[in-house]
mmCIF file of C-alpha atoms and ligand atoms in Angstrom:
data_model
loop_
_atom_site.group_PDB
_atom_site.id
_atom_site.type_symbol
_atom_site.label_atom_id
_atom_site.label_comp_id
_atom_site.label_asym_id
_atom_site.label_seq_id
_atom_site.Cartn_x
_atom_site.Cartn_y
_atom_site.Cartn_z
ATOM 1 C CA MET T 19 -79.523 -28.339 -76.845
ATOM 2 C CA TYR T 20 -79.559 -30.609 -73.831
ATOM 3 C CA ARG T 21 -80.566 -28.841 -70.650
ATOM 4 C CA ALA T 22 -80.110 -30.665 -67.408
ATOM 5 C CA SER T 23 -82.949 -30.157 -65.009
ATOM 6 C CA PRO T 24 -82.068 -28.177 -61.868
ATOM 7 C CA PHE T 25 -82.933 -31.353 -59.948
ATOM 8 C CA LEU T 26 -80.364 -33.405 -61.821
ATOM 9 C CA ILE T 27 -77.725 -30.757 -61.323
ATOM 10 C CA SER T 28 -78.240 -30.596 -57.601
ATOM 11 C CA VAL T 29 -78.266 -34.394 -57.295
ATOM 12 C CA SER T 30 -75.011 -34.740 -59.193
ATOM 13 C CA LEU T 31 -73.492 -31.911 -57.177
ATOM 14 C CA LEU T 32 -74.502 -33.668 -53.996
ATOM 15 C CA LEU T 33 -73.084 -36.957 -55.231
ATOM 16 C CA SER T 34 -69.772 -35.382 -56.149
ATOM 17 C CA LEU T 35 -69.325 -33.729 -52.767
ATOM 18 C CA PRO T 36 -67.820 -36.753 -51.007
ATOM 19 C CA LEU T 37 -65.591 -37.291 -54.030
ATOM 20 C CA LEU T 38 -64.404 -33.728 -53.743
ATOM 21 C CA PHE T 39 -63.444 -34.254 -50.095
ATOM 22 C CA LEU T 40 -61.602 -37.411 -50.990
ATOM 23 C CA LEU T 41 -59.656 -35.781 -53.797
ATOM 24 C CA ALA T 42 -59.391 -32.287 -52.397
ATOM 25 C CA PRO T 43 -55.908 -32.700 -50.961
ATOM 26 C CA ARG T 44 -54.662 -33.770 -54.390
ATOM 27 C CA ILE T 45 -56.352 -31.195 -56.593
ATOM 28 C CA LEU T 46 -56.987 -28.103 -54.481
ATOM 29 C CA PRO T 47 -54.266 -25.716 -53.471
ATOM 30 C CA PRO T 48 -53.473 -25.994 -49.738
ATOM 31 C CA LEU T 49 -55.520 -23.865 -47.347
ATOM 32 C CA PHE T 50 -52.554 -21.806 -46.226
ATOM 33 C CA PRO T 51 -49.297 -20.659 -47.767
ATOM 34 C CA LEU T 52 -47.007 -23.622 -47.247
ATOM 35 C CA PRO T 53 -43.709 -22.852 -45.571
ATOM 36 C CA ASP T 54 -40.716 -23.519 -47.800
ATOM 37 C CA PRO T 55 -40.079 -27.247 -47.854
ATOM 38 C CA ILE T 56 -36.800 -28.448 -46.390
ATOM 39 C CA SER T 57 -34.296 -28.083 -49.243
ATOM 40 C CA PRO T 58 -32.448 -31.168 -50.536
ATOM 41 C CA ALA T 59 -29.168 -29.463 -49.562
ATOM 42 C CA ASP T 60 -30.314 -28.989 -45.934
ATOM 43 C CA GLU T 61 -31.659 -32.533 -45.866
ATOM 44 C CA LEU T 62 -28.308 -33.946 -47.048
ATOM 45 C CA ASP T 63 -26.442 -31.809 -44.561
ATOM 46 C CA ASP T 64 -28.599 -33.141 -41.722
ATOM 47 C CA LEU T 65 -28.300 -36.698 -42.945
ATOM 48 C CA SER T 66 -24.539 -36.516 -42.785
ATOM 49 C CA LEU T 67 -24.671 -35.162 -39.199
ATOM 50 C CA LEU T 68 -27.167 -37.884 -38.153
ATOM 51 C CA ARG T 69 -24.985 -40.586 -39.714
ATOM 52 C CA ARG T 70 -21.846 -39.341 -37.998
ATOM 53 C CA ALA T 71 -23.602 -39.187 -34.616
ATOM 54 C CA SER T 72 -25.063 -42.625 -35.117
ATOM 55 C CA SER T 73 -21.835 -44.408 -36.039
ATOM 56 C CA ALA T 74 -19.772 -42.591 -33.405
ATOM 57 C CA SER T 75 -22.273 -43.515 -30.724
ATOM 58 C CA SER T 76 -22.371 -47.222 -31.417
ATOM 59 C CA SER T 77 -18.762 -47.494 -30.277
ATOM 60 C CA LEU T 78 -19.148 -45.071 -27.417
ATOM 61 C CA THR T 79 -22.294 -46.134 -25.583
ATOM 62 C CA ARG T 80 -20.344 -48.670 -23.553
ATOM 63 C CA LEU T 81 -17.786 -46.106 -22.551
ATOM 64 C CA SER T 82 -20.512 -43.818 -21.240
ATOM 65 C CA SER T 83 -21.977 -46.428 -18.922
ATOM 66 C CA SER T 84 -18.598 -46.920 -17.314
ATOM 67 C CA SER T 85 -18.016 -43.223 -16.694
ATOM 68 C CA SER T 86 -18.810 -42.374 -13.112
ATOM 69 C CA HIS T 87 -20.537 -39.122 -14.016
ATOM 70 C CA HIS T 88 -23.576 -38.999 -16.194
ATOM 71 C CA LYS T 89 -24.339 -35.624 -17.686
ATOM 72 C CA ILE T 90 -27.589 -33.917 -18.550
ATOM 73 C CA ALA T 91 -27.535 -32.311 -21.999
ATOM 74 C CA PHE T 92 -29.762 -29.219 -21.914
ATOM 75 C CA LEU T 93 -30.962 -28.542 -25.464
ATOM 76 C CA PHE T 94 -32.326 -25.047 -26.039
ATOM 77 C CA LEU T 95 -34.456 -24.584 -29.134
ATOM 78 C CA THR T 96 -35.107 -20.891 -29.824
ATOM 79 C CA ASN T 97 -36.131 -18.385 -32.475
ATOM 80 C CA SER T 98 -35.505 -15.349 -30.307
ATOM 81 C CA ASP T 99 -33.133 -14.205 -27.577
ATOM 82 C CA LEU T 100 -32.818 -16.540 -24.586
ATOM 83 C CA HIS T 101 -34.920 -14.292 -22.365
ATOM 84 C CA PHE T 102 -34.162 -16.167 -19.171
ATOM 85 C CA SER T 103 -30.450 -16.797 -19.628
ATOM 86 C CA PRO T 104 -29.593 -14.896 -16.382
ATOM 87 C CA LEU T 105 -31.971 -17.180 -14.470
ATOM 88 C CA TRP T 106 -30.504 -20.284 -16.116
ATOM 89 C CA HIS T 107 -27.026 -18.908 -15.474
ATOM 90 C CA ARG T 108 -27.928 -18.878 -11.773
ATOM 91 C CA PHE T 109 -29.363 -22.410 -12.106
ATOM 92 C CA PHE T 110 -26.017 -23.682 -13.454
ATOM 93 C CA HIS T 111 -23.889 -21.435 -11.247
ATOM 94 C CA ASN T 112 -20.975 -23.338 -9.655
ATOM 95 C CA ARG T 113 -22.218 -26.717 -10.810
ATOM 96 C CA PRO T 114 -19.292 -28.768 -12.165
ATOM 97 C CA ARG T 115 -19.119 -29.139 -15.943
ATOM 98 C CA SER T 116 -18.794 -32.866 -15.325
ATOM 99 C CA LEU T 117 -22.549 -32.917 -14.646
ATOM 100 C CA PHE T 118 -24.041 -31.090 -17.626
ATOM 101 C CA ASN T 119 -23.647 -29.669 -21.127
ATOM 102 C CA LEU T 120 -25.548 -26.918 -22.943
ATOM 103 C CA TYR T 121 -26.460 -26.678 -26.615
ATOM 104 C CA ILE T 122 -28.430 -23.945 -28.383
ATOM 105 C CA HIS T 123 -30.192 -24.158 -31.741
ATOM 106 C CA ALA T 124 -31.184 -20.629 -32.791
ATOM 107 C CA ASP T 125 -33.055 -19.795 -35.993
ATOM 108 C CA PRO T 126 -30.423 -17.828 -37.989
ATOM 109 C CA SER T 127 -33.104 -15.674 -39.641
ATOM 110 C CA ALA T 128 -34.261 -14.370 -36.235
ATOM 111 C CA ASN T 129 -31.094 -12.376 -35.511
ATOM 112 C CA VAL T 130 -30.821 -13.828 -32.028
ATOM 113 C CA SER T 131 -28.370 -12.010 -29.791
ATOM 114 C CA LEU T 132 -26.463 -14.601 -27.834
ATOM 115 C CA PRO T 133 -25.371 -14.324 -24.218
ATOM 116 C CA PRO T 134 -21.978 -12.616 -23.794
ATOM 117 C CA PRO T 135 -18.688 -14.137 -22.605
ATOM 118 C CA GLY T 136 -19.024 -15.071 -18.957
ATOM 119 C CA SER T 137 -22.498 -16.537 -19.434
ATOM 120 C CA VAL T 138 -22.776 -20.341 -19.303
ATOM 121 C CA PHE T 139 -24.473 -20.096 -22.703
ATOM 122 C CA HIS T 140 -21.522 -18.390 -24.363
ATOM 123 C CA GLY T 141 -20.165 -20.356 -27.336
ATOM 124 C CA ARG T 142 -22.828 -23.051 -27.070
ATOM 125 C CA LEU T 143 -24.596 -22.307 -30.381
ATOM 126 C CA ILE T 144 -24.696 -25.295 -32.749
ATOM 127 C CA PRO T 145 -24.919 -25.000 -36.576
ATOM 128 C CA SER T 146 -28.588 -24.056 -36.939
ATOM 129 C CA LYS T 147 -31.135 -23.731 -39.702
ATOM 130 C CA ARG T 148 -34.382 -21.894 -40.158
ATOM 131 C CA THR T 149 -37.440 -23.086 -38.193
ATOM 132 C CA SER T 150 -41.115 -22.240 -38.585
ATOM 133 C CA ARG T 151 -44.467 -23.255 -37.165
ATOM 134 C CA ALA T 152 -46.674 -25.773 -38.961
ATOM 135 C CA SER T 153 -43.671 -27.350 -40.649
ATOM 136 C CA PRO T 154 -41.335 -30.248 -39.890
ATOM 137 C CA THR T 155 -38.402 -27.846 -39.338
ATOM 138 C CA LEU T 156 -38.821 -28.081 -35.564
ATOM 139 C CA ILE T 157 -38.300 -31.856 -35.786
ATOM 140 C CA SER T 158 -35.125 -31.279 -37.832
ATOM 141 C CA ALA T 159 -33.844 -28.721 -35.331
ATOM 142 C CA THR T 160 -34.441 -31.111 -32.405
ATOM 143 C CA ARG T 161 -32.703 -33.962 -34.238
ATOM 144 C CA ARG T 162 -29.772 -31.626 -34.957
ATOM 145 C CA LEU T 163 -29.524 -30.832 -31.237
ATOM 146 C CA LEU T 164 -29.715 -34.501 -30.238
ATOM 147 C CA ALA T 165 -27.123 -35.558 -32.829
ATOM 148 C CA THR T 166 -24.722 -32.764 -31.882
ATOM 149 C CA ALA T 167 -24.991 -33.600 -28.176
ATOM 150 C CA LEU T 168 -24.578 -37.347 -28.824
ATOM 151 C CA LEU T 169 -21.440 -36.679 -30.856
ATOM 152 C CA ASP T 170 -20.051 -34.070 -28.523
ATOM 153 C CA ASP T 171 -19.886 -36.031 -25.276
ATOM 154 C CA PRO T 172 -20.372 -39.748 -24.611
ATOM 155 C CA ALA T 173 -21.240 -38.880 -21.003
ATOM 156 C CA ASN T 174 -24.449 -37.109 -22.079
ATOM 157 C CA ALA T 175 -27.025 -39.525 -20.666
ATOM 158 C CA TYR T 176 -30.272 -37.531 -20.512
ATOM 159 C CA PHE T 177 -31.297 -34.968 -23.141
ATOM 160 C CA ALA T 178 -33.758 -32.258 -22.032
ATOM 161 C CA VAL T 179 -35.404 -30.110 -24.728
ATOM 162 C CA LEU T 180 -36.280 -26.565 -23.605
ATOM 163 C CA SER T 181 -37.215 -23.261 -25.235
ATOM 164 C CA GLN T 182 -36.593 -19.592 -24.540
ATOM 165 C CA TYR T 183 -39.929 -19.500 -22.693
ATOM 166 C CA CYS T 184 -38.986 -22.274 -20.243
ATOM 167 C CA VAL T 185 -37.847 -21.672 -16.680
ATOM 168 C CA PRO T 186 -36.444 -24.034 -14.026
ATOM 169 C CA LEU T 187 -38.709 -24.901 -11.070
ATOM 170 C CA HIS T 188 -35.932 -26.328 -8.865
ATOM 171 C CA SER T 189 -32.196 -26.194 -8.242
ATOM 172 C CA PHE T 190 -29.788 -27.997 -10.526
ATOM 173 C CA ASP T 191 -29.004 -30.546 -7.810
ATOM 174 C CA TYR T 192 -32.682 -31.422 -7.399
ATOM 175 C CA VAL T 193 -33.042 -31.917 -11.166
ATOM 176 C CA TYR T 194 -29.907 -34.072 -11.308
ATOM 177 C CA ARG T 195 -30.937 -36.235 -8.339
ATOM 178 C CA SER T 196 -34.445 -36.670 -9.735
ATOM 179 C CA LEU T 197 -33.201 -37.952 -13.083
ATOM 180 C CA PHE T 198 -30.292 -40.151 -11.991
ATOM 181 C CA VAL T 199 -30.542 -41.024 -8.319
ATOM 182 C CA SER T 200 -33.950 -40.762 -6.670
ATOM 183 C CA PRO T 201 -35.769 -44.119 -6.428
ATOM 184 C CA THR T 202 -39.065 -42.347 -5.674
ATOM 185 C CA PHE T 203 -39.151 -39.440 -8.147
ATOM 186 C CA ASP T 204 -41.027 -41.266 -10.924
ATOM 187 C CA ARG T 205 -44.362 -42.328 -9.447
ATOM 188 C CA SER T 206 -45.408 -44.183 -12.584
ATOM 189 C CA ALA T 207 -42.496 -46.635 -12.462
ATOM 190 C CA PRO T 208 -43.432 -50.228 -11.659
ATOM 191 C CA ALA T 209 -42.018 -50.667 -8.128
ATOM 192 C CA ALA T 210 -40.031 -53.762 -9.036
ATOM 193 C CA GLU T 211 -38.266 -51.938 -11.864
ATOM 194 C CA SER T 212 -37.646 -48.571 -10.327
ATOM 195 C CA ALA T 213 -35.325 -49.359 -7.465
ATOM 196 C CA GLN T 214 -33.705 -52.058 -5.404
ATOM 197 C CA HIS T 215 -32.005 -51.278 -2.116
ATOM 198 C CA GLY T 216 -32.571 -47.608 -2.936
ATOM 199 C CA VAL T 217 -30.680 -47.802 -6.229
ATOM 200 C CA ARG T 218 -32.328 -46.780 -9.510
ATOM 201 C CA LEU T 219 -32.467 -49.676 -11.936
ATOM 202 C CA SER T 220 -34.277 -48.372 -14.964
ATOM 203 C CA TYR T 221 -33.874 -45.126 -16.859
ATOM 204 C CA ARG T 222 -36.882 -44.163 -18.894
ATOM 205 C CA SER T 223 -37.620 -41.228 -21.159
ATOM 206 C CA PHE T 224 -39.914 -38.537 -19.799
ATOM 207 C CA ILE T 225 -42.112 -37.948 -22.816
ATOM 208 C CA GLU T 226 -45.872 -37.714 -23.234
ATOM 209 C CA ALA T 227 -47.361 -40.216 -25.672
ATOM 210 C CA LEU T 228 -51.143 -39.922 -25.629
ATOM 211 C CA ASP T 229 -53.452 -41.959 -27.853
ATOM 212 C CA LYS T 230 -56.559 -39.955 -26.985
ATOM 213 C CA SER T 231 -57.087 -36.372 -28.012
ATOM 214 C CA PRO T 232 -60.106 -34.780 -29.725
ATOM 215 C CA SER T 233 -57.980 -33.480 -32.609
ATOM 216 C CA LEU T 234 -55.919 -36.635 -33.165
ATOM 217 C CA TRP T 235 -57.714 -37.767 -36.346
ATOM 218 C CA LYS T 236 -57.598 -34.290 -37.890
ATOM 219 C CA ARG T 237 -53.893 -34.116 -37.192
ATOM 220 C CA TYR T 238 -53.301 -37.649 -38.501
ATOM 221 C CA THR T 239 -54.962 -36.732 -41.804
ATOM 222 C CA ALA T 240 -53.397 -33.261 -42.062
ATOM 223 C CA ARG T 241 -51.235 -34.502 -44.978
ATOM 224 C CA GLY T 242 -54.075 -36.419 -46.668
ATOM 225 C CA ARG T 243 -56.246 -39.357 -45.693
ATOM 226 C CA TYR T 244 -53.725 -42.123 -46.510
ATOM 227 C CA ALA T 245 -50.486 -40.128 -46.420
ATOM 228 C CA MET T 246 -49.060 -41.755 -43.264
ATOM 229 C CA LEU T 247 -49.596 -45.339 -44.438
ATOM 230 C CA PRO T 248 -48.186 -47.908 -44.287
ATOM 231 C CA GLU T 249 -45.495 -46.787 -41.809
ATOM 232 C CA VAL T 250 -47.879 -45.131 -39.332
ATOM 233 C CA PRO T 251 -51.375 -46.624 -39.003
ATOM 234 C CA PHE T 252 -53.750 -44.386 -37.041
ATOM 235 C CA GLU T 253 -53.672 -46.746 -34.002
ATOM 236 C CA LYS T 254 -49.954 -46.044 -33.658
ATOM 237 C CA PHE T 255 -50.261 -42.254 -33.949
ATOM 238 C CA ARG T 256 -49.486 -40.425 -30.680
ATOM 239 C CA VAL T 257 -49.431 -36.855 -29.404
ATOM 240 C CA GLY T 258 -47.319 -35.190 -26.734
ATOM 241 C CA SER T 259 -45.379 -32.070 -25.851
ATOM 242 C CA GLN T 260 -42.194 -31.397 -27.842
ATOM 243 C CA PHE T 261 -40.502 -30.531 -24.518
ATOM 244 C CA PHE T 262 -39.272 -33.913 -23.360
ATOM 245 C CA THR T 263 -36.288 -35.520 -21.638
ATOM 246 C CA LEU T 264 -34.902 -38.553 -23.454
ATOM 247 C CA THR T 265 -32.434 -41.224 -22.434
ATOM 248 C CA ARG T 266 -29.330 -41.663 -24.584
ATOM 249 C CA ARG T 267 -30.775 -44.903 -25.959
ATOM 250 C CA HIS T 268 -33.891 -43.094 -27.179
ATOM 251 C CA ALA T 269 -31.928 -40.119 -28.521
ATOM 252 C CA LEU T 270 -30.150 -42.670 -30.718
ATOM 253 C CA VAL T 271 -33.457 -44.199 -31.857
ATOM 254 C CA VAL T 272 -34.562 -40.714 -32.914
ATOM 255 C CA ILE T 273 -31.452 -39.809 -34.910
ATOM 256 C CA ARG T 274 -31.349 -43.243 -36.590
ATOM 257 C CA ASP T 275 -34.936 -43.129 -37.806
ATOM 258 C CA ARG T 276 -35.452 -42.688 -41.532
ATOM 259 C CA SER T 277 -38.798 -44.344 -42.225
ATOM 260 C CA LEU T 278 -41.096 -42.224 -40.028
ATOM 261 C CA TRP T 279 -39.227 -39.044 -40.907
ATOM 262 C CA LYS T 280 -40.060 -39.749 -44.572
ATOM 263 C CA LYS T 281 -43.730 -39.362 -43.617
ATOM 264 C CA PHE T 282 -43.554 -36.611 -41.025
ATOM 265 C CA LYS T 283 -41.511 -34.344 -43.304
ATOM 266 C CA LEU T 284 -44.382 -34.156 -45.813
ATOM 267 C CA PRO T 285 -46.122 -30.768 -45.801
ATOM 268 C CA CYS T 286 -49.635 -30.471 -44.326
ATOM 269 C CA TYR T 287 -52.691 -29.162 -46.163
ATOM 270 C CA ARG T 288 -54.189 -27.609 -43.070
ATOM 271 C CA GLU T 289 -52.236 -25.233 -40.881
ATOM 272 C CA ASP T 290 -54.575 -25.602 -37.893
ATOM 273 C CA SER T 291 -53.815 -29.335 -37.638
ATOM 274 C CA CYS T 292 -50.121 -29.170 -38.402
ATOM 275 C CA TYR T 293 -47.916 -29.726 -35.364
ATOM 276 C CA PRO T 294 -45.546 -32.452 -36.596
ATOM 277 C CA GLU T 295 -43.115 -31.932 -33.678
ATOM 278 C CA GLU T 296 -45.878 -32.937 -31.230
ATOM 279 C CA HIS T 297 -46.398 -36.277 -33.012
ATOM 280 C CA TYR T 298 -43.138 -37.464 -34.493
ATOM 281 C CA PHE T 299 -41.226 -38.175 -31.269
ATOM 282 C CA PRO T 300 -44.022 -39.800 -29.205
ATOM 283 C CA THR T 301 -45.177 -41.873 -32.192
ATOM 284 C CA LEU T 302 -41.685 -43.104 -33.051
ATOM 285 C CA LEU T 303 -40.708 -43.938 -29.467
ATOM 286 C CA SER T 304 -44.043 -45.645 -28.652
ATOM 287 C CA MET T 305 -43.541 -47.859 -31.671
ATOM 288 C CA GLU T 306 -39.913 -48.664 -30.795
ATOM 289 C CA ASP T 307 -39.965 -48.989 -27.018
ATOM 290 C CA PRO T 308 -43.364 -48.442 -25.363
ATOM 291 C CA ARG T 309 -42.189 -49.712 -21.981
ATOM 292 C CA GLY T 310 -39.242 -47.345 -21.915
ATOM 293 C CA LEU T 311 -41.450 -44.215 -21.725
ATOM 294 C CA THR T 312 -43.007 -42.607 -18.659
ATOM 295 C CA ARG T 313 -45.714 -41.068 -20.890
ATOM 296 C CA TYR T 314 -45.571 -37.759 -19.073
ATOM 297 C CA THR T 315 -43.414 -34.676 -19.392
ATOM 298 C CA LEU T 316 -41.307 -32.847 -16.793
ATOM 299 C CA THR T 317 -42.249 -29.429 -18.187
ATOM 300 C CA ALA T 318 -45.406 -27.945 -16.674
ATOM 301 C CA VAL T 319 -47.682 -26.008 -19.012
ATOM 302 C CA ASN T 320 -51.071 -24.353 -18.549
ATOM 303 C CA TRP T 321 -53.561 -25.116 -21.319
ATOM 304 C CA THR T 322 -56.466 -23.290 -19.645
ATOM 305 C CA GLY T 323 -57.779 -20.636 -22.009
ATOM 306 C CA THR T 324 -55.574 -21.753 -24.910
ATOM 307 C CA VAL T 325 -55.477 -19.466 -27.971
ATOM 308 C CA ASN T 326 -54.328 -20.562 -31.420
ATOM 309 C CA GLY T 327 -52.430 -23.595 -30.157
ATOM 310 C CA HIS T 328 -50.485 -21.473 -27.641
ATOM 311 C CA PRO T 329 -50.726 -22.239 -23.912
ATOM 312 C CA HIS T 330 -51.286 -19.604 -21.243
ATOM 313 C CA THR T 331 -48.295 -17.241 -21.098
ATOM 314 C CA TYR T 332 -47.515 -16.039 -17.599
ATOM 315 C CA GLY T 333 -46.955 -12.297 -17.192
ATOM 316 C CA PRO T 334 -44.818 -10.510 -14.577
ATOM 317 C CA ARG T 335 -47.765 -9.863 -12.231
ATOM 318 C CA GLU T 336 -48.513 -13.575 -11.985
ATOM 319 C CA VAL T 337 -44.987 -14.485 -10.863
ATOM 320 C CA SER T 338 -44.874 -15.406 -7.168
ATOM 321 C CA PRO T 339 -43.529 -18.122 -4.855
ATOM 322 C CA GLU T 340 -47.071 -19.579 -4.834
ATOM 323 C CA LEU T 341 -47.072 -19.865 -8.626
ATOM 324 C CA ILE T 342 -43.810 -21.850 -8.458
ATOM 325 C CA GLN T 343 -45.404 -24.174 -5.879
ATOM 326 C CA ARG T 344 -48.526 -24.643 -8.010
ATOM 327 C CA LEU T 345 -46.487 -25.333 -11.143
ATOM 328 C CA ARG T 346 -44.420 -27.980 -9.377
ATOM 329 C CA ALA T 347 -47.478 -30.083 -8.492
ATOM 330 C CA SER T 348 -47.640 -33.190 -10.674
ATOM 331 C CA ASN T 349 -49.723 -36.333 -10.507
ATOM 332 C CA HIS T 350 -47.005 -38.387 -12.179
ATOM 333 C CA SER T 351 -43.766 -37.526 -10.430
ATOM 334 C CA GLU T 352 -42.684 -35.891 -7.196
ATOM 335 C CA SER T 353 -42.524 -32.594 -9.055
ATOM 336 C CA TYR T 354 -42.371 -30.916 -12.424
ATOM 337 C CA LEU T 355 -38.792 -29.743 -13.058
ATOM 338 C CA PHE T 356 -39.405 -26.996 -15.650
ATOM 339 C CA ALA T 357 -42.321 -24.794 -16.720
ATOM 340 C CA ARG T 358 -43.445 -22.703 -19.670
ATOM 341 C CA LYS T 359 -44.487 -20.266 -21.051
ATOM 342 C CA PHE T 360 -43.304 -17.076 -19.431
ATOM 343 C CA SER T 361 -43.223 -13.679 -21.175
ATOM 344 C CA PRO T 362 -39.743 -12.075 -21.407
ATOM 345 C CA ASP T 363 -40.631 -9.365 -18.876
ATOM 346 C CA CYS T 364 -41.019 -12.057 -16.191
ATOM 347 C CA LEU T 365 -37.222 -12.153 -15.866
ATOM 348 C CA GLU T 366 -36.992 -9.515 -13.173
ATOM 349 C CA PRO T 367 -39.682 -10.896 -10.824
ATOM 350 C CA LEU T 368 -38.344 -14.433 -11.398
ATOM 351 C CA MET T 369 -34.802 -13.348 -10.452
ATOM 352 C CA LYS T 370 -36.212 -11.780 -7.287
ATOM 353 C CA ILE T 371 -37.774 -15.026 -6.088
ATOM 354 C CA ALA T 372 -35.097 -17.346 -7.501
ATOM 355 C CA ASN T 373 -32.926 -17.879 -4.411
ATOM 356 C CA LYS T 374 -35.753 -18.162 -1.933
ATOM 357 C CA SER T 375 -38.351 -20.070 -3.990
ATOM 358 C CA ILE T 376 -37.127 -21.588 -7.223
ATOM 359 C CA PHE T 377 -33.734 -22.895 -6.114
ATOM 360 C CA ARG T 378 -34.898 -23.872 -2.642
ATOM 361 C CA ASP T 379 -36.129 -27.463 -2.833
HETATM 362 C C1 LIG E 404 -29.506 -7.790 -35.661
HETATM 363 O O1 LIG E 404 -29.331 -7.306 -34.335
HETATM 364 C C2 LIG E 404 -28.241 -6.398 -34.218
HETATM 365 C C3 LIG E 404 -28.046 -6.092 -32.732
HETATM 366 O O2 LIG E 404 -29.228 -6.219 -32.004
HETATM 367 C C4 LIG E 404 -28.548 -5.143 -35.052
HETATM 368 O O3 LIG E 404 -27.494 -4.222 -34.952
HETATM 369 C C5 LIG E 404 -28.743 -5.572 -36.513
HETATM 370 O O4 LIG E 404 -29.126 -4.456 -37.285
HETATM 371 C C6 LIG E 404 -29.829 -6.655 -36.612
HETATM 372 N N1 LIG E 404 -29.865 -7.156 -37.975
HETATM 373 C C7 LIG E 404 -31.006 -7.441 -38.609
HETATM 374 C C8 LIG E 404 -30.866 -7.979 -40.008
HETATM 375 O O5 LIG E 404 -32.094 -7.297 -38.095
HETATM 376 C C1 LIG E 405 -53.791 -21.112 -15.972
HETATM 377 O O1 LIG E 405 -54.165 -20.034 -16.801
HETATM 378 C C2 LIG E 405 -55.381 -19.396 -16.426
HETATM 379 C C3 LIG E 405 -55.650 -18.275 -17.428
HETATM 380 O O2 LIG E 405 -55.720 -18.773 -18.751
HETATM 381 C C4 LIG E 405 -55.270 -18.828 -15.022
HETATM 382 O O3 LIG E 405 -56.512 -18.268 -14.637
HETATM 383 C C5 LIG E 405 -54.888 -19.955 -14.043
HETATM 384 O O4 LIG E 405 -54.660 -19.411 -12.765
HETATM 385 C C6 LIG E 405 -53.624 -20.653 -14.513
HETATM 386 N N1 LIG E 405 -53.345 -21.809 -13.666
HETATM 387 C C7 LIG E 405 -52.216 -21.940 -12.973
HETATM 388 C C8 LIG E 405 -52.015 -23.212 -12.215
HETATM 389 O O5 LIG E 405 -51.343 -21.092 -12.975
HETATM 390 C C1 LIG E 406 -54.304 -34.626 -10.688
HETATM 391 O O1 LIG E 406 -55.404 -35.477 -10.924
HETATM 392 C C2 LIG E 406 -56.615 -34.972 -10.393
HETATM 393 C C3 LIG E 406 -57.680 -36.044 -10.583
HETATM 394 O O2 LIG E 406 -57.669 -36.539 -11.887
HETATM 395 C C4 LIG E 406 -56.982 -33.653 -11.099
HETATM 396 O O3 LIG E 406 -58.170 -33.131 -10.591
HETATM 397 C C5 LIG E 406 -55.846 -32.668 -10.878
HETATM 398 O O4 LIG E 406 -56.107 -31.476 -11.590
HETATM 399 C C6 LIG E 406 -54.517 -33.249 -11.318
HETATM 400 N N1 LIG E 406 -53.451 -32.336 -10.907
HETATM 401 C C7 LIG E 406 -52.496 -31.961 -11.740
HETATM 402 C C8 LIG E 406 -51.467 -31.037 -11.167
HETATM 403 O O5 LIG E 406 -52.416 -32.329 -12.889
HETATM 404 C C1 LIG E 407 -28.804 -15.312 -4.949
HETATM 405 O O1 LIG E 407 -27.736 -16.205 -4.739
HETATM 406 C C2 LIG E 407 -26.574 -15.929 -5.535
HETATM 407 C C3 LIG E 407 -25.564 -17.052 -5.337
HETATM 408 O O2 LIG E 407 -25.501 -17.464 -4.018
HETATM 409 C C4 LIG E 407 -26.043 -14.555 -5.150
HETATM 410 O O3 LIG E 407 -24.896 -14.267 -5.916
HETATM 411 C C5 LIG E 407 -27.112 -13.510 -5.408
HETATM 412 O O4 LIG E 407 -26.675 -12.231 -4.980
HETATM 413 C C6 LIG E 407 -28.409 -13.866 -4.686
HETATM 414 N N1 LIG E 407 -29.458 -12.967 -5.157
HETATM 415 C C7 LIG E 407 -30.396 -12.454 -4.365
HETATM 416 C C8 LIG E 407 -31.402 -11.550 -4.984
HETATM 417 O O5 LIG E 407 -30.469 -12.735 -3.164
#
């Protein structure tokens, strides 16, 4: 009987190690229970919505530029109650509906109780599907919101994605002026492009698109070493917050994309590197229109002491007028407009300081 020497065994084991790493994604079960993949029925359903929004918009984009009022579409993405709806209600209070629209995507499995009649959020739920972390379902939900808002109103000109943990840092009028009117709000804009005679010339999307991050390679290979090729070479892979504000032009780019979605909808093998919603949008838009992006977000977030991919969550005792001031401070624009994350029990202290701090600009 042939008996391999212990030396030979260890050498061959050593030699096969790299091979194992190379093949592991193909032959080993994934390291975490994969969320259910998006079903073909859901995918078809979405595709039909995206197609309708895309073809309707091509004939309507001209119309929107001639309308005197541009609207902001506020897109709320939630898997729980909208904890701060009374605060948002105050934010929108008495503002004409000719300036904004609201849309809510709520995970149907989360039994979300929606704001009652009388609230600005009432009746604003769009047909929604299940969402979960570490899966591409958050991309689908965001595309559903964008497509619905594009279809719904040709005057929707900016599309701001928010969650149930987001709060406003300013009045509605300040937010509106900053996006559409102010020639000085965006400090990153090349002076020649931003304004002439005090009139805004260019409208860019406020979205982070970073090409440097310690975990970028791990996240790029989360579906396997070569899984993103050839559509997305590593040099084109970007990261940024999923809470962005897009122009109508870029919202259309997003709902018309098929080729990157084909890659980003693949399941990951590693849960700790799987945040497709933080990569899909910045990667796609940097590839399509790098000059049209500010590369920063309008939603302040505190990553100090991050746990498990979650940022610092502010509790009720941290809420104060000074916190609002600190959260507004941005190096990229005159101010952040929104902030996250706040725990639900922050509602009461936030309502107390709303008139005097948050909505006073
Ligand atoms: C959903 O919430 C309602 C009201 O909060 C409650 O009555 C109902 O039992 C809940 N359903 C489930 C499936 O949790
Ligand atoms: C960010 O969070 C840390 C705790 O993780 C806190 O000490 C700090 O004050 C926060 N920063 C701001 C600007 O709120
Ligand atoms: C602005 O930039 C400075 C210098 O890089 C940094 O120390 C500071 O923390 C930044 N402030 C904010 C609000 O990001
Ligand atoms: C804040 O302002 C609103 C609208 O002007 C008013 O209805 C509300 O009573 C005020 N709340 C507080 C706490 O001052």
